[in-house]
JSON list of C-alpha atoms in Angstrom, two decimals:
[
{"chain": "T", "resi": 1, "resn": "UNK", "atom": "CA", "xyz": [0.01, -0.05, 0.08]},
{"chain": "T", "resi": 2, "resn": "UNK", "atom": "CA", "xyz": [0.90, 3.54, -0.55]},
{"chain": "T", "resi": 3, "resn": "UNK", "atom": "CA", "xyz": [2.26, 5.17, 2.74]},
{"chain": "T", "resi": 4, "resn": "UNK", "atom": "CA", "xyz": [-0.42, 7.85, 2.46]},
{"chain": "T", "resi": 5, "resn": "UNK", "atom": "CA", "xyz": [-3.22, 5.32, 2.38]},
{"chain": "T", "resi": 6, "resn": "UNK", "atom": "CA", "xyz": [-1.75, 3.51, 5.25]},
{"chain": "T", "resi": 7, "resn": "UNK", "atom": "CA", "xyz": [-1.43, 6.74, 7.28]},
{"chain": "T", "resi": 8, "resn": "UNK", "atom": "CA", "xyz": [-5.15, 7.33, 6.64]},
{"chain": "T", "resi": 9, "resn": "UNK", "atom": "CA", "xyz": [-6.04, 3.94, 8.14]},
{"chain": "T", "resi": 10, "resn": "UNK", "atom": "CA", "xyz": [-3.75, 4.68, 11.16]},
{"chain": "T", "resi": 11, "resn": "UNK", "atom": "CA", "xyz": [-5.52, 7.96, 11.85]},
{"chain": "T", "resi": 12, "resn": "UNK", "atom": "CA", "xyz": [-8.82, 6.05, 11.92]},
{"chain": "T", "resi": 13, "resn": "UNK", "atom": "CA", "xyz": [-7.53, 3.14, 14.16]},
{"chain": "T", "resi": 14, "resn": "UNK", "atom": "CA", "xyz": [-6.98, 2.87, 17.89]},
{"chain": "T", "resi": 15, "resn": "UNK", "atom": "CA", "xyz": [-4.22, 0.37, 17.61]},
{"chain": "T", "resi": 16, "resn": "UNK", "atom": "CA", "xyz": [-1.51, -0.27, 15.06]},
{"chain": "T", "resi": 17, "resn": "UNK", "atom": "CA", "xyz": [0.89, -3.39, 14.63]},
{"chain": "T", "resi": 18, "resn": "UNK", "atom": "CA", "xyz": [4.25, -2.74, 13.07]},
{"chain": "T", "resi": 19, "resn": "UNK", "atom": "CA", "xyz": [6.27, -5.82, 11.99]},
{"chain": "T", "resi": 20, "resn": "UNK", "atom": "CA", "xyz": [9.82, -6.38, 10.89]},
{"chain": "T", "resi": 21, "resn": "UNK", "atom": "CA", "xyz": [12.40, -9.00, 10.61]},
{"chain": "T", "resi": 22, "resn": "UNK", "atom": "CA", "xyz": [15.64, -8.09, 12.31]},
{"chain": "T", "resi": 23, "resn": "UNK", "atom": "CA", "xyz": [18.42, -6.90, 10.04]},
{"chain": "T", "resi": 24, "resn": "UNK", "atom": "CA", "xyz": [21.78, -6.02, 11.43]},
{"chain": "T", "resi": 25, "resn": "UNK", "atom": "CA", "xyz": [20.29, -5.80, 14.94]},
{"chain": "T", "resi": 26, "resn": "UNK", "atom": "CA", "xyz": [17.58, -3.24, 13.85]},
{"chain": "T", "resi": 27, "resn": "UNK", "atom": "CA", "xyz": [14.43, -3.04, 11.85]},
{"chain": "T", "resi": 28, "resn": "UNK", "atom": "CA", "xyz": [14.23, -3.60, 8.05]},
{"chain": "T", "resi": 29, "resn": "UNK", "atom": "CA", "xyz": [14.94, -0.31, 6.23]},
{"chain": "T", "resi": 30, "resn": "UNK", "atom": "CA", "xyz": [11.49, 0.02, 4.64]},
{"chain": "T", "resi": 31, "resn": "UNK", "atom": "CA", "xyz": [9.91, -0.20, 8.09]},
{"chain": "T", "resi": 32, "resn": "UNK", "atom": "CA", "xyz": [12.37, 2.47, 9.32]},
{"chain": "T", "resi": 33, "resn": "UNK", "atom": "CA", "xyz": [11.37, 4.71, 6.30]},
{"chain": "T", "resi": 34, "resn": "UNK", "atom": "CA", "xyz": [7.63, 4.30, 6.99]},
{"chain": "T", "resi": 35, "resn": "UNK", "atom": "CA", "xyz": [8.17, 5.09, 10.80]},
{"chain": "T", "resi": 36, "resn": "UNK", "atom": "CA", "xyz": [10.11, 8.23, 9.67]},
{"chain": "T", "resi": 37, "resn": "UNK", "atom": "CA", "xyz": [7.13, 9.27, 7.56]},
{"chain": "T", "resi": 38, "resn": "UNK", "atom": "CA", "xyz": [4.74, 8.39, 10.43]},
{"chain": "T", "resi": 39, "resn": "UNK", "atom": "CA", "xyz": [6.84, 10.65, 12.71]},
{"chain": "T", "resi": 40, "resn": "UNK", "atom": "CA", "xyz": [5.85, 13.66, 10.72]},
{"chain": "T", "resi": 41, "resn": "UNK", "atom": "CA", "xyz": [2.08, 12.96, 11.18]},
{"chain": "T", "resi": 42, "resn": "UNK", "atom": "CA", "xyz": [2.24, 12.21, 14.94]},
{"chain": "T", "resi": 43, "resn": "UNK", "atom": "CA", "xyz": [-1.24, 10.57, 15.28]},
{"chain": "T", "resi": 44, "resn": "UNK", "atom": "CA", "xyz": [-2.44, 11.33, 18.83]},
{"chain": "T", "resi": 45, "resn": "UNK", "atom": "CA", "xyz": [-3.84, 8.77, 21.45]},
{"chain": "T", "resi": 46, "resn": "UNK", "atom": "CA", "xyz": [-2.90, 5.67, 19.76]},
{"chain": "T", "resi": 47, "resn": "UNK", "atom": "CA", "xyz": [-1.80, 2.29, 20.93]},
{"chain": "T", "resi": 48, "resn": "UNK", "atom": "CA", "xyz": [0.98, 0.41, 19.11]},
{"chain": "T", "resi": 49, "resn": "UNK", "atom": "CA", "xyz": [2.59, -3.11, 19.12]},
{"chain": "T", "resi": 50, "resn": "UNK", "atom": "CA", "xyz": [5.76, -4.31, 17.36]},
{"chain": "T", "resi": 51, "resn": "UNK", "atom": "CA", "xyz": [6.24, -7.90, 16.18]},
{"chain": "T", "resi": 52, "resn": "UNK", "atom": "CA", "xyz": [8.97, -9.56, 14.23]},
{"chain": "T", "resi": 53, "resn": "UNK", "atom": "CA", "xyz": [11.40, -12.39, 13.47]},
{"chain": "T", "resi": 54, "resn": "UNK", "atom": "CA", "xyz": [15.13, -12.89, 14.06]},
{"chain": "T", "resi": 55, "resn": "UNK", "atom": "CA", "xyz": [17.88, -15.32, 13.48]},
{"chain": "T", "resi": 56, "resn": "UNK", "atom": "CA", "xyz": [21.03, -15.02, 15.47]},
{"chain": "T", "resi": 57, "resn": "UNK", "atom": "CA", "xyz": [20.06, -11.80, 17.37]},
{"chain": "T", "resi": 58, "resn": "UNK", "atom": "CA", "xyz": [17.12, -9.77, 18.19]},
{"chain": "T", "resi": 59, "resn": "UNK", "atom": "CA", "xyz": [16.72, -5.99, 17.50]},
{"chain": "T", "resi": 60, "resn": "UNK", "atom": "CA", "xyz": [13.83, -5.09, 15.29]},
{"chain": "T", "resi": 61, "resn": "UNK", "atom": "CA", "xyz": [11.10, -5.10, 17.98]},
{"chain": "T", "resi": 62, "resn": "UNK", "atom": "CA", "xyz": [13.29, -3.02, 20.25]},
{"chain": "T", "resi": 63, "resn": "UNK", "atom": "CA", "xyz": [14.06, -0.59, 17.50]},
{"chain": "T", "resi": 64, "resn": "UNK", "atom": "CA", "xyz": [10.39, -0.14, 16.54]},
{"chain": "T", "resi": 65, "resn": "UNK", "atom": "CA", "xyz": [9.31, 0.27, 20.13]},
{"chain": "T", "resi": 66, "resn": "UNK", "atom": "CA", "xyz": [11.82, 3.10, 20.52]},
{"chain": "T", "resi": 67, "resn": "UNK", "atom": "CA", "xyz": [10.54, 4.95, 17.55]},
{"chain": "T", "resi": 68, "resn": "UNK", "atom": "CA", "xyz": [6.86, 4.34, 18.66]},
{"chain": "T", "resi": 69, "resn": "UNK", "atom": "CA", "xyz": [7.65, 5.66, 22.14]},
{"chain": "T", "resi": 70, "resn": "UNK", "atom": "CA", "xyz": [9.24, 8.82, 20.69]},
{"chain": "T", "resi": 71, "resn": "UNK", "atom": "CA", "xyz": [5.91, 9.29, 18.88]},
{"chain": "T", "resi": 72, "resn": "UNK", "atom": "CA", "xyz": [4.00, 9.01, 22.14]},
{"chain": "T", "resi": 73, "resn": "UNK", "atom": "CA", "xyz": [2.19, 5.75, 21.25]},
{"chain": "T", "resi": 74, "resn": "UNK", "atom": "CA", "xyz": [1.10, 3.69, 24.15]},
{"chain": "T", "resi": 75, "resn": "UNK", "atom": "CA", "xyz": [3.45, 0.70, 23.32]},
{"chain": "T", "resi": 76, "resn": "UNK", "atom": "CA", "xyz": [2.03, -2.81, 24.21]},
{"chain": "T", "resi": 77, "resn": "UNK", "atom": "CA", "xyz": [4.18, -5.93, 24.68]},
{"chain": "T", "resi": 78, "resn": "UNK", "atom": "CA", "xyz": [5.13, -7.24, 21.28]},
{"chain": "T", "resi": 79, "resn": "UNK", "atom": "CA", "xyz": [6.08, -10.66, 19.96]},
{"chain": "T", "resi": 80, "resn": "UNK", "atom": "CA", "xyz": [9.28, -12.09, 18.50]},
{"chain": "T", "resi": 81, "resn": "UNK", "atom": "CA", "xyz": [9.70, -15.32, 16.74]},
{"chain": "T", "resi": 82, "resn": "UNK", "atom": "CA", "xyz": [13.17, -17.01, 16.11]},
{"chain": "T", "resi": 83, "resn": "UNK", "atom": "CA", "xyz": [13.48, -18.08, 12.36]},
{"chain": "T", "resi": 84, "resn": "UNK", "atom": "CA", "xyz": [10.46, -19.37, 10.74]},
{"chain": "T", "resi": 85, "resn": "UNK", "atom": "CA", "xyz": [7.47, -20.05, 13.20]},
{"chain": "T", "resi": 86, "resn": "UNK", "atom": "CA", "xyz": [6.73, -23.63, 13.87]},
{"chain": "T", "resi": 87, "resn": "UNK", "atom": "CA", "xyz": [3.30, -25.05, 14.77]},
{"chain": "T", "resi": 88, "resn": "UNK", "atom": "CA", "xyz": [3.46, -23.95, 18.44]},
{"chain": "T", "resi": 89, "resn": "UNK", "atom": "CA", "xyz": [4.84, -20.49, 17.62]},
{"chain": "T", "resi": 90, "resn": "UNK", "atom": "CA", "xyz": [1.98, -20.11, 14.92]},
{"chain": "T", "resi": 91, "resn": "UNK", "atom": "CA", "xyz": [-0.47, -20.76, 17.76]},
{"chain": "T", "resi": 92, "resn": "UNK", "atom": "CA", "xyz": [1.35, -18.18, 19.83]},
{"chain": "T", "resi": 93, "resn": "UNK", "atom": "CA", "xyz": [0.96, -15.72, 17.04]},
{"chain": "T", "resi": 94, "resn": "UNK", "atom": "CA", "xyz": [-2.77, -16.46, 16.65]},
{"chain": "T", "resi": 95, "resn": "UNK", "atom": "CA", "xyz": [-3.27, -15.86, 20.40]},
{"chain": "T", "resi": 96, "resn": "UNK", "atom": "CA", "xyz": [-1.23, -12.59, 20.06]},
{"chain": "T", "resi": 97, "resn": "UNK", "atom": "CA", "xyz": [-3.66, -11.48, 17.39]},
{"chain": "T", "resi": 98, "resn": "UNK", "atom": "CA", "xyz": [-6.66, -12.32, 19.58]},
{"chain": "T", "resi": 99, "resn": "UNK", "atom": "CA", "xyz": [-5.14, -10.29, 22.28]},
{"chain": "T", "resi": 100, "resn": "UNK", "atom": "CA", "xyz": [-4.62, -7.35, 20.13]},
{"chain": "T", "resi": 101, "resn": "UNK", "atom": "CA", "xyz": [-8.23, -7.55, 18.89]},
{"chain": "T", "resi": 102, "resn": "UNK", "atom": "CA", "xyz": [-9.45, -7.25, 22.50]},
{"chain": "T", "resi": 103, "resn": "UNK", "atom": "CA", "xyz": [-7.02, -4.44, 23.05]},
{"chain": "T", "resi": 104, "resn": "UNK", "atom": "CA", "xyz": [-8.33, -2.38, 20.17]}
]
């Protein structure tokens, strides 16, 4: 989606979820670019959560949370999965989504 369209959806939502794989102990560069764009909008009174995957080291969720906190989002506990999620982790992801639906 075009970033402008995404911002429109964010303005109308109560909670957003931002996901990224970890790359060089940080978030993927396109996610970072989008968060920079979002920073200029500064949507008020929003909740946010970060989720992502990692291989040998974590970092994306932490980096996303730092940016969301700077924008004054109420940051909820996120979810990180090592490598590709297996059956148990997929169930954990599903429950994470249910929890977010209740939070919104």
